[in-house]
JSON list of C-alpha atoms in Angstrom, two decimals:
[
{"chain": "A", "resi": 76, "resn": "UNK", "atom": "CA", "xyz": [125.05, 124.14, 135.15]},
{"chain": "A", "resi": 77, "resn": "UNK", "atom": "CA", "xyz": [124.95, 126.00, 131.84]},
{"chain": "A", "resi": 78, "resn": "UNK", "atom": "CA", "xyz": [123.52, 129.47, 132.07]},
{"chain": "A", "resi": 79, "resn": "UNK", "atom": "CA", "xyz": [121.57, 131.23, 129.12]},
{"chain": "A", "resi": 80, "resn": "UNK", "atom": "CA", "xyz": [121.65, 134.19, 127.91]},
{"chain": "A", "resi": 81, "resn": "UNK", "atom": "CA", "xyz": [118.50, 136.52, 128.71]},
{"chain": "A", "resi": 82, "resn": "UNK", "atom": "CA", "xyz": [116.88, 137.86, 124.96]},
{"chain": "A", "resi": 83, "resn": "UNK", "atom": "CA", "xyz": [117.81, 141.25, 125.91]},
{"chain": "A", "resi": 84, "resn": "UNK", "atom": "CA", "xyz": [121.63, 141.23, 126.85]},
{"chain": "A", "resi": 85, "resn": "UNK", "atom": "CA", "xyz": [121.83, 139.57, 123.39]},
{"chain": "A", "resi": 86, "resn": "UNK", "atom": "CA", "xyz": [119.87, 142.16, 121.43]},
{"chain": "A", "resi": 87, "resn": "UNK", "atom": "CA", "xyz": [122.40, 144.46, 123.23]},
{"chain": "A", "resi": 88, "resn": "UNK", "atom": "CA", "xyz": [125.56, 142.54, 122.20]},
{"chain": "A", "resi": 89, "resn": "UNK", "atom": "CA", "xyz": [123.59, 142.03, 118.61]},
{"chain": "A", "resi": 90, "resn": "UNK", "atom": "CA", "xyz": [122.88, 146.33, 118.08]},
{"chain": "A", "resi": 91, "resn": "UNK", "atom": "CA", "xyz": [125.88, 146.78, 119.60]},
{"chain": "A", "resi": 92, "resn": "UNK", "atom": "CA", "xyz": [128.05, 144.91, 117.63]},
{"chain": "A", "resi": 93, "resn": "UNK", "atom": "CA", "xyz": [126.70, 146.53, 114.30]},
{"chain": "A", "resi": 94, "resn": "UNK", "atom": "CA", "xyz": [126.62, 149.70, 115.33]},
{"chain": "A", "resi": 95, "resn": "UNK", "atom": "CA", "xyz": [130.23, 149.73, 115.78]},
{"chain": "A", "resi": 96, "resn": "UNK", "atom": "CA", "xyz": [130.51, 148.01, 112.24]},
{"chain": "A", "resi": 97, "resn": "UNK", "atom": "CA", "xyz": [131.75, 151.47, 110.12]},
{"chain": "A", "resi": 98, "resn": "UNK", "atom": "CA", "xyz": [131.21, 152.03, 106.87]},
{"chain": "A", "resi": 99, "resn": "UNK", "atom": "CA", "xyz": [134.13, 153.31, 104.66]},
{"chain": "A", "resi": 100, "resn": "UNK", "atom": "CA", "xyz": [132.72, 155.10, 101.66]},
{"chain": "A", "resi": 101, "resn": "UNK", "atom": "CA", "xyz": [136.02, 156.05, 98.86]},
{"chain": "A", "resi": 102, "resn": "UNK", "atom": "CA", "xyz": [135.41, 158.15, 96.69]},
{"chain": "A", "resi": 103, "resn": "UNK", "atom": "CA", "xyz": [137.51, 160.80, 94.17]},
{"chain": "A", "resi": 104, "resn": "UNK", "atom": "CA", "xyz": [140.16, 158.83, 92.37]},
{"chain": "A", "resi": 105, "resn": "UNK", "atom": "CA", "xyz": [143.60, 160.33, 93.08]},
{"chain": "A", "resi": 106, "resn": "UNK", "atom": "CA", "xyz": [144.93, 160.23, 89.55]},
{"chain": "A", "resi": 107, "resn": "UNK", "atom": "CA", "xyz": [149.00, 160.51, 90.63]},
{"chain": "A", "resi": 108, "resn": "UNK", "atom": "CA", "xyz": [148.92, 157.02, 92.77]},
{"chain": "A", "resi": 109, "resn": "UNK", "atom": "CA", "xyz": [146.39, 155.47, 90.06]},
{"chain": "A", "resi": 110, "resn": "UNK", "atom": "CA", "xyz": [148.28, 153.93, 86.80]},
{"chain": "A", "resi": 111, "resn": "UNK", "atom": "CA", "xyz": [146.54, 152.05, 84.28]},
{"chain": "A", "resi": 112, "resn": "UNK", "atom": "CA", "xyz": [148.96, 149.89, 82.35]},
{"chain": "A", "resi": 113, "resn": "UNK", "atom": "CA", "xyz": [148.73, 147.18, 79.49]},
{"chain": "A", "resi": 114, "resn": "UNK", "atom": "CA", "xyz": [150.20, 144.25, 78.13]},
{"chain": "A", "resi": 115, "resn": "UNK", "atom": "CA", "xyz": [149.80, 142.17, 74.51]},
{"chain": "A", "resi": 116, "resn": "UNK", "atom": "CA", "xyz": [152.00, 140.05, 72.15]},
{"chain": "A", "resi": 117, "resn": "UNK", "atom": "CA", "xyz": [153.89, 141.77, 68.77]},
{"chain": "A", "resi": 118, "resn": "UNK", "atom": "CA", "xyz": [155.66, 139.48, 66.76]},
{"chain": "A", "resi": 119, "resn": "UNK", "atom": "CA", "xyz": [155.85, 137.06, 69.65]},
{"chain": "A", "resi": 120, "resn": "UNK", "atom": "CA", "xyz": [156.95, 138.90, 72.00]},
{"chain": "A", "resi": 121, "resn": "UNK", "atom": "CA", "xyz": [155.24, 140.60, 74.86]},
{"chain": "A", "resi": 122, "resn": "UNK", "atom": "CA", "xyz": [154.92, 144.57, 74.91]},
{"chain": "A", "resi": 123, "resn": "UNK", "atom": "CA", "xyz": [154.23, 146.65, 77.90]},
{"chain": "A", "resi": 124, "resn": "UNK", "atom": "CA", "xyz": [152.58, 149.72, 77.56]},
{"chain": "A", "resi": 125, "resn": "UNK", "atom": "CA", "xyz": [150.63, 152.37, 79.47]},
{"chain": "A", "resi": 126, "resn": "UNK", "atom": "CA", "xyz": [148.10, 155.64, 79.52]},
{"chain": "A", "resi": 127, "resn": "UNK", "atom": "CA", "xyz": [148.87, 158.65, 81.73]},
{"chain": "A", "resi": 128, "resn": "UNK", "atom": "CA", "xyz": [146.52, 160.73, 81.17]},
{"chain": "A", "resi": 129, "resn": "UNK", "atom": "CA", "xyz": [143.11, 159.41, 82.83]},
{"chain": "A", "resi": 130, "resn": "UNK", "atom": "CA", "xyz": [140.45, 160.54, 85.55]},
{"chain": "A", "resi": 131, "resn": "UNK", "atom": "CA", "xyz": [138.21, 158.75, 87.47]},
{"chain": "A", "resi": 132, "resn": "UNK", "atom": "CA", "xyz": [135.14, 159.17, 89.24]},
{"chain": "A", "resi": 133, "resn": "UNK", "atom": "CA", "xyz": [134.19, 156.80, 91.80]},
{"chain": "A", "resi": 134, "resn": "UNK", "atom": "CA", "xyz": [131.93, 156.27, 94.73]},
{"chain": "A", "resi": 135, "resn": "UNK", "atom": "CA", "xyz": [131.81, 152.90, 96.59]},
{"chain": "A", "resi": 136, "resn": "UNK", "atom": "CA", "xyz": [130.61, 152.23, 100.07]},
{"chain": "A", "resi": 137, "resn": "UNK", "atom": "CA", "xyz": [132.15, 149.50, 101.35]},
{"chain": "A", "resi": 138, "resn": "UNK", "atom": "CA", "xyz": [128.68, 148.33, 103.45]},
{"chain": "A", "resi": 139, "resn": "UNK", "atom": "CA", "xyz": [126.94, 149.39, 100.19]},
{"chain": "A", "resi": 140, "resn": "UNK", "atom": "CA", "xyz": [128.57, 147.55, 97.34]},
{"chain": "A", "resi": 141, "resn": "UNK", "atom": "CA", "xyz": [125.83, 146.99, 95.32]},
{"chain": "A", "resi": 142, "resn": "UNK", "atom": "CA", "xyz": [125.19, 151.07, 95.00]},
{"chain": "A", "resi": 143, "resn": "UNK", "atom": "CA", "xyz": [128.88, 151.75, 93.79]},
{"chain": "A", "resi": 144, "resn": "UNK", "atom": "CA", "xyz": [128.96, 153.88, 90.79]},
{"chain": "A", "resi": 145, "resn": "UNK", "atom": "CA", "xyz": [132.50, 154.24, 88.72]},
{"chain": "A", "resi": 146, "resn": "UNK", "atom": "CA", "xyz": [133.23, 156.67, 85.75]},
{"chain": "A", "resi": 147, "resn": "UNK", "atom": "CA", "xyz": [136.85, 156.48, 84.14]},
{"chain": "A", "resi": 148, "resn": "UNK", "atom": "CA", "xyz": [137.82, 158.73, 80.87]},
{"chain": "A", "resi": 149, "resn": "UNK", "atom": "CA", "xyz": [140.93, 157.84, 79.17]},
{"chain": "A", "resi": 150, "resn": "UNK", "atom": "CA", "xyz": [142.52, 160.09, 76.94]},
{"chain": "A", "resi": 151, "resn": "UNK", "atom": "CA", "xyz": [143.65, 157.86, 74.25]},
{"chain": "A", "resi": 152, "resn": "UNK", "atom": "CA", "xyz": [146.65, 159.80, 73.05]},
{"chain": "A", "resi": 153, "resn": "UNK", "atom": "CA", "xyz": [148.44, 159.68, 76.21]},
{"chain": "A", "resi": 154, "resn": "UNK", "atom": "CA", "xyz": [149.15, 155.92, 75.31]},
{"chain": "A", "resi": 155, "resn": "UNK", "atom": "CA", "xyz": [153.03, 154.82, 75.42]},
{"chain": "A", "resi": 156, "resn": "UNK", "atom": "CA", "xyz": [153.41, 151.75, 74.00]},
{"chain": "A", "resi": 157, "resn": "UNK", "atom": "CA", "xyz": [157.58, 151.71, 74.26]},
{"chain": "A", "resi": 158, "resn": "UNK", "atom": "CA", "xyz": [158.56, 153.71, 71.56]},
{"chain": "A", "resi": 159, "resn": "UNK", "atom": "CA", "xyz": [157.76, 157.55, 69.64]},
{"chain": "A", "resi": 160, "resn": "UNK", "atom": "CA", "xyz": [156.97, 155.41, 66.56]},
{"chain": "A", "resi": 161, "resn": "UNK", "atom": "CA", "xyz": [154.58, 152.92, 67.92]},
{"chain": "A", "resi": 162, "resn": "UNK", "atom": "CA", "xyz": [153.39, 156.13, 69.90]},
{"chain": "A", "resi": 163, "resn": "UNK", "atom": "CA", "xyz": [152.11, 157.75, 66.75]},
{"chain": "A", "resi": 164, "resn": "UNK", "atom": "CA", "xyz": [150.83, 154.87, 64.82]},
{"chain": "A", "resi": 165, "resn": "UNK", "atom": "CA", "xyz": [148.26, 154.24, 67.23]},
{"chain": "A", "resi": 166, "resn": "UNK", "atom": "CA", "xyz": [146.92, 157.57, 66.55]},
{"chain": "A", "resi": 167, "resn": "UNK", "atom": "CA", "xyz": [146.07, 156.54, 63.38]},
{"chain": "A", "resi": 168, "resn": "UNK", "atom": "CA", "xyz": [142.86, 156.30, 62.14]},
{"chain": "A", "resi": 169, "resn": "UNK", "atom": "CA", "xyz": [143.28, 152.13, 61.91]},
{"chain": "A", "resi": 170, "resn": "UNK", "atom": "CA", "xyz": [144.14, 151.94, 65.71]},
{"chain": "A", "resi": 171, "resn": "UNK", "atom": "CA", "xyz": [142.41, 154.69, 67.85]},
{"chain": "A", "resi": 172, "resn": "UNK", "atom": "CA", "xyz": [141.45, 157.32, 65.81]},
{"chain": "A", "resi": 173, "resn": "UNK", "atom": "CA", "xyz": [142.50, 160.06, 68.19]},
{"chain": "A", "resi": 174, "resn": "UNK", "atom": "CA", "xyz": [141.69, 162.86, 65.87]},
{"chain": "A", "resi": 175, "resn": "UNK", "atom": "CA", "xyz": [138.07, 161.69, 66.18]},
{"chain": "A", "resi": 176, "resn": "UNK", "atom": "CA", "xyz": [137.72, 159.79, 69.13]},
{"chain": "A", "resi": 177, "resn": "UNK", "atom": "CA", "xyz": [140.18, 160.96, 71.27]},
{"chain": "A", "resi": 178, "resn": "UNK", "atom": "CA", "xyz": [139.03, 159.63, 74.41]},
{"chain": "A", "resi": 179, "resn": "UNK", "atom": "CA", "xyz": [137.66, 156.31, 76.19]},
{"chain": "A", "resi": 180, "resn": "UNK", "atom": "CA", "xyz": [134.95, 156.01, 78.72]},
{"chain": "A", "resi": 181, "resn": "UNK", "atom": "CA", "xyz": [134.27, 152.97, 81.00]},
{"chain": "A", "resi": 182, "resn": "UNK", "atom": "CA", "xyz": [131.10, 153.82, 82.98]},
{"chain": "A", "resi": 183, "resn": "UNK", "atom": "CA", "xyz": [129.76, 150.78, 85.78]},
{"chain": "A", "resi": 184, "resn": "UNK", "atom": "CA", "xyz": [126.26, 149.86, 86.00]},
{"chain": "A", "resi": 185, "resn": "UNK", "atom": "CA", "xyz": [126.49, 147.47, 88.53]},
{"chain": "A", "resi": 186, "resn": "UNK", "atom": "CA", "xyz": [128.78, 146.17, 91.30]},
{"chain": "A", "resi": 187, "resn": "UNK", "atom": "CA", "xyz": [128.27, 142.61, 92.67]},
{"chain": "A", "resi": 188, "resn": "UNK", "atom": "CA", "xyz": [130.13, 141.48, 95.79]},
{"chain": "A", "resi": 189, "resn": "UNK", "atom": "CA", "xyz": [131.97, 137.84, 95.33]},
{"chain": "A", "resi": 190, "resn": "UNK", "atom": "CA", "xyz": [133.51, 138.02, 98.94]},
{"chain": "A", "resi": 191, "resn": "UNK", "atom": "CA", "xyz": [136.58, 138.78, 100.50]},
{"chain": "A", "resi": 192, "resn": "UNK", "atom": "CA", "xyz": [136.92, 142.07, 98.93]},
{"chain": "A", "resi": 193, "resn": "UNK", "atom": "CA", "xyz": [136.40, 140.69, 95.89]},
{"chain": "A", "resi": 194, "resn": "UNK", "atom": "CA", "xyz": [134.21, 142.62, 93.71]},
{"chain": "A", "resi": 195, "resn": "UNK", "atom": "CA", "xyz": [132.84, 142.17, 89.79]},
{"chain": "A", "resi": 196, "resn": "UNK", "atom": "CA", "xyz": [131.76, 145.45, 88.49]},
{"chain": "A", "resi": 197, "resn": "UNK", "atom": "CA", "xyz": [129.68, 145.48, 85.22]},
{"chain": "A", "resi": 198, "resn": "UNK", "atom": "CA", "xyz": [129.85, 148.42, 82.81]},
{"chain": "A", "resi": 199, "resn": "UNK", "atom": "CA", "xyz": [130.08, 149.29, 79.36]},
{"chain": "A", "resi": 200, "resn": "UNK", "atom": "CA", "xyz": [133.03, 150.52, 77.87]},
{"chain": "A", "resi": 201, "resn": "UNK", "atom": "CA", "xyz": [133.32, 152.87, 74.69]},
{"chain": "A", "resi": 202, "resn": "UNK", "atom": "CA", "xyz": [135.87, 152.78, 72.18]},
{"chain": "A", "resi": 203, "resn": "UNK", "atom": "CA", "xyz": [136.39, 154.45, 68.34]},
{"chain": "A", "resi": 204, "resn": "UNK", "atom": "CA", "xyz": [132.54, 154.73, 68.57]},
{"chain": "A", "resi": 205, "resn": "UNK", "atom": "CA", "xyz": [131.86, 151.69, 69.39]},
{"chain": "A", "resi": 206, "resn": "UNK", "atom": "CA", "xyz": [130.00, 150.53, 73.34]},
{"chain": "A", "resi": 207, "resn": "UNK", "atom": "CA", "xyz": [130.21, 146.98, 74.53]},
{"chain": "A", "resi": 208, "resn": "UNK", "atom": "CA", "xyz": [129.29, 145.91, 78.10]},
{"chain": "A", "resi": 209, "resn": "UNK", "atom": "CA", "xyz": [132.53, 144.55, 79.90]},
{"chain": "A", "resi": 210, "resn": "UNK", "atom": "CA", "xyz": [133.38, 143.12, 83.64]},
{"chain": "A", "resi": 211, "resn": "UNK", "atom": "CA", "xyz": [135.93, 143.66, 85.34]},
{"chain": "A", "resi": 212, "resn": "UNK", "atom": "CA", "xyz": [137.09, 141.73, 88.55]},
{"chain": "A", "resi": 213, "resn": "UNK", "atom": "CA", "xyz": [138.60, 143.93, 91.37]},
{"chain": "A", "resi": 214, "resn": "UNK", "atom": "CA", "xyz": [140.28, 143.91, 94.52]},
{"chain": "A", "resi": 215, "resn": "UNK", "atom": "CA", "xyz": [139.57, 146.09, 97.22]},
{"chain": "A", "resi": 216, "resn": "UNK", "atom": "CA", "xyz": [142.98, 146.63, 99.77]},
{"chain": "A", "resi": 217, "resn": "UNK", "atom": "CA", "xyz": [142.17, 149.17, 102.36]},
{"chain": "A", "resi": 218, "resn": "UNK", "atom": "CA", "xyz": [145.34, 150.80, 103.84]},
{"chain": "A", "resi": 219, "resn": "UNK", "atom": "CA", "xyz": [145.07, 153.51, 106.18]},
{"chain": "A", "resi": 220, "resn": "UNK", "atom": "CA", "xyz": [142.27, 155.27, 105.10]},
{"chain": "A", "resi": 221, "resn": "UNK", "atom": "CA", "xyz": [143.20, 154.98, 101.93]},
{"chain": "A", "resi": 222, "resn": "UNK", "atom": "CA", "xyz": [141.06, 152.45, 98.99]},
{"chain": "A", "resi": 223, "resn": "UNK", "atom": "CA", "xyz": [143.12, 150.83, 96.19]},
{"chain": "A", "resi": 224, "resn": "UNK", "atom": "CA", "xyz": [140.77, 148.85, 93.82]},
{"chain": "A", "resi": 225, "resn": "UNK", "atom": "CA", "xyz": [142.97, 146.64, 91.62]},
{"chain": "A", "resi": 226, "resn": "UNK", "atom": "CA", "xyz": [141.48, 145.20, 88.26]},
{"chain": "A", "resi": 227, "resn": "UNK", "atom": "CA", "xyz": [142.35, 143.77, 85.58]},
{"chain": "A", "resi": 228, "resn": "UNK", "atom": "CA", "xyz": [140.37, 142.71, 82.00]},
{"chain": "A", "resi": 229, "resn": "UNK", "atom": "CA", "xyz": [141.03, 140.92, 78.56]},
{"chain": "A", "resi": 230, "resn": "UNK", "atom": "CA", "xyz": [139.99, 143.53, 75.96]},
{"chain": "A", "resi": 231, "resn": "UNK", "atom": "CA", "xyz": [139.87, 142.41, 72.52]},
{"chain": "A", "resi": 232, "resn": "UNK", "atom": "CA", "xyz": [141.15, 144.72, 69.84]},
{"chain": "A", "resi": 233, "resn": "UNK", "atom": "CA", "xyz": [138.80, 143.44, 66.78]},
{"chain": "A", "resi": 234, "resn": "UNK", "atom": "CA", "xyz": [135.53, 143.80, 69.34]},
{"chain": "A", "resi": 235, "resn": "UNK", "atom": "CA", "xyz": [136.08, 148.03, 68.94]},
{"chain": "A", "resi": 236, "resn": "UNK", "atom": "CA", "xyz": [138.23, 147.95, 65.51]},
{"chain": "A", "resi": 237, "resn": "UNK", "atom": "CA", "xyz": [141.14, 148.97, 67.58]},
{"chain": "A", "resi": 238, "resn": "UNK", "atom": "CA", "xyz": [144.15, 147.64, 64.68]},
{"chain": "A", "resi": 239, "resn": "UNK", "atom": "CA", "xyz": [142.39, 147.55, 61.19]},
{"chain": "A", "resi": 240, "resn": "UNK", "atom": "CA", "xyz": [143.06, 146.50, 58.12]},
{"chain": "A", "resi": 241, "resn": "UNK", "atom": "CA", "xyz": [146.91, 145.04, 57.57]},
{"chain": "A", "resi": 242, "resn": "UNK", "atom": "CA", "xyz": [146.67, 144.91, 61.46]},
{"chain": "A", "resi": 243, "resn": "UNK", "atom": "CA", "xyz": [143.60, 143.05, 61.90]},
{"chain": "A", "resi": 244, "resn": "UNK", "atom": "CA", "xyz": [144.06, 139.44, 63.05]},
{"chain": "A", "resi": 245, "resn": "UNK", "atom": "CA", "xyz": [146.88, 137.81, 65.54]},
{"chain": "A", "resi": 246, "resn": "UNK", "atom": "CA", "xyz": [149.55, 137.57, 63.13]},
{"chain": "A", "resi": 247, "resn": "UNK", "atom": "CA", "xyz": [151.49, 140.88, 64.37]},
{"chain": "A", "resi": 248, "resn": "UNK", "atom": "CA", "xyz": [149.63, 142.01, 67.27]},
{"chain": "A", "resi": 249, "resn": "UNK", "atom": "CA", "xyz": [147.66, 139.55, 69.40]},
{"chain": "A", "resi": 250, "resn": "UNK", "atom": "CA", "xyz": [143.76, 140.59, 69.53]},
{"chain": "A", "resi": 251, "resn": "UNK", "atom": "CA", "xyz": [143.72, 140.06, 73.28]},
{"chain": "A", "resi": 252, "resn": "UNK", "atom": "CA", "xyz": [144.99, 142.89, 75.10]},
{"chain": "A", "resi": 253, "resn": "UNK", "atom": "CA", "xyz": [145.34, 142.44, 78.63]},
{"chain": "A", "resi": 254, "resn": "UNK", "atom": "CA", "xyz": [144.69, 145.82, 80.77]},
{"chain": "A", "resi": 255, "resn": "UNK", "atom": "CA", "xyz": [145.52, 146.11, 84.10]},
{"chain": "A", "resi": 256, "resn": "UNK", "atom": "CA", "xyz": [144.45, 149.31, 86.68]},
{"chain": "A", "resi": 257, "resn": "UNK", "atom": "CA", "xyz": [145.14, 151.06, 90.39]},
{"chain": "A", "resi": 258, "resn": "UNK", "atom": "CA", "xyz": [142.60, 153.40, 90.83]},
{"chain": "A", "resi": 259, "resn": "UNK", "atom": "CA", "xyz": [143.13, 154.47, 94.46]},
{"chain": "A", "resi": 260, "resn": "UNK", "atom": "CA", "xyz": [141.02, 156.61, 96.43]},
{"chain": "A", "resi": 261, "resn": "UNK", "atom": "CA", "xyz": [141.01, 158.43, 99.80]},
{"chain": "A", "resi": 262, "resn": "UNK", "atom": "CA", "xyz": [138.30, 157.81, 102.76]},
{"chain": "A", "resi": 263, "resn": "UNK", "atom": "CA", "xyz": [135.17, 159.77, 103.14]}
]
């Protein structure tokens, strides 16, 4: 004989079972376990590179996506690109321009939710003067209390005249520019 459930036990078990569904809301980057790193082609060969000198605003609630809001300022000197020369070259007016645009802003307007933890979070990003809307794929891991959103993008150099003039082009330095980023945060 099979026996049904009566409507109301299973409202119970229903409310019951999302009520104990928590929200985690992250928010306040921790900049020391965040790194944002880089990679491209010189001559061929592949270059590794990173910025250390960044902060990052964020607020993302995990049953919330959609309302997740992310700010990150770079301050474009702090690059290291593997050497003191290569360093100060890219101050230069024909790569970043540090003397006049010294830092660079990514700012989200949108977060959509692919699944699994998998998120795609619109934005524009701002460059030598120059704003261009950009997406960046992420990956949430949540480890004790703790929020590490891992991304990853294809910038391309000639899109915010990052490399001009002699350096414009692939023929030295590839125009794709692959940037990769931890932001971690703690639990609110």
């Amino acid at each position: 004989m099979k026996r049904r459930m009566s409507p109301v036990v299973l409202l119970a078990l229903v409310f019951g079972w999302f009520s104990t569904a928590q929200a985690v809301e992250y928010r306040d980057v921790n900049r020391t376990a965040s790194q944002i790193s880089f990679t491209y082609k010189q001559l061929g060969q592949r270059v590794y590179g990173t910025f250390s000198d960044f902060e990052g605003a964020l607020t993302f609630d995990t049953q919330k996506p959609e309302a997740g809001h992310a700010l990150l300022k770079i301050q474009l000197a702090s690059i290291d690109a593997g050497s003191p020369d290569a360093n100060d070259e890219l101050q230069r007016a024909s790569w970043f321009d540090t003397a006049t645009y010294p830092v660079g802003v990514y700012e989200s307007t949108g977060v959509t939710p692919l699944g699994d933890n998998h998120f795609k979070i619109s934005g524009n990003l701002t460059i030598k003067g120059t704003t261009r809307p950009v997406d960046v794929d992420v990956v949430l891991k949540e480890q004790s209390g703790i929020g590490v959103f891992d991304g990853e993008l294809i910038l391309k150099r000639g899109d915010f005249k990052i490399g001009e003039g002699e350096w414009a082009g692939n023929s030295v330095v590839s125009d794709d520019i692959n940037i990769k980023f931890k932001m971690v945060a703690p639990q609110r």
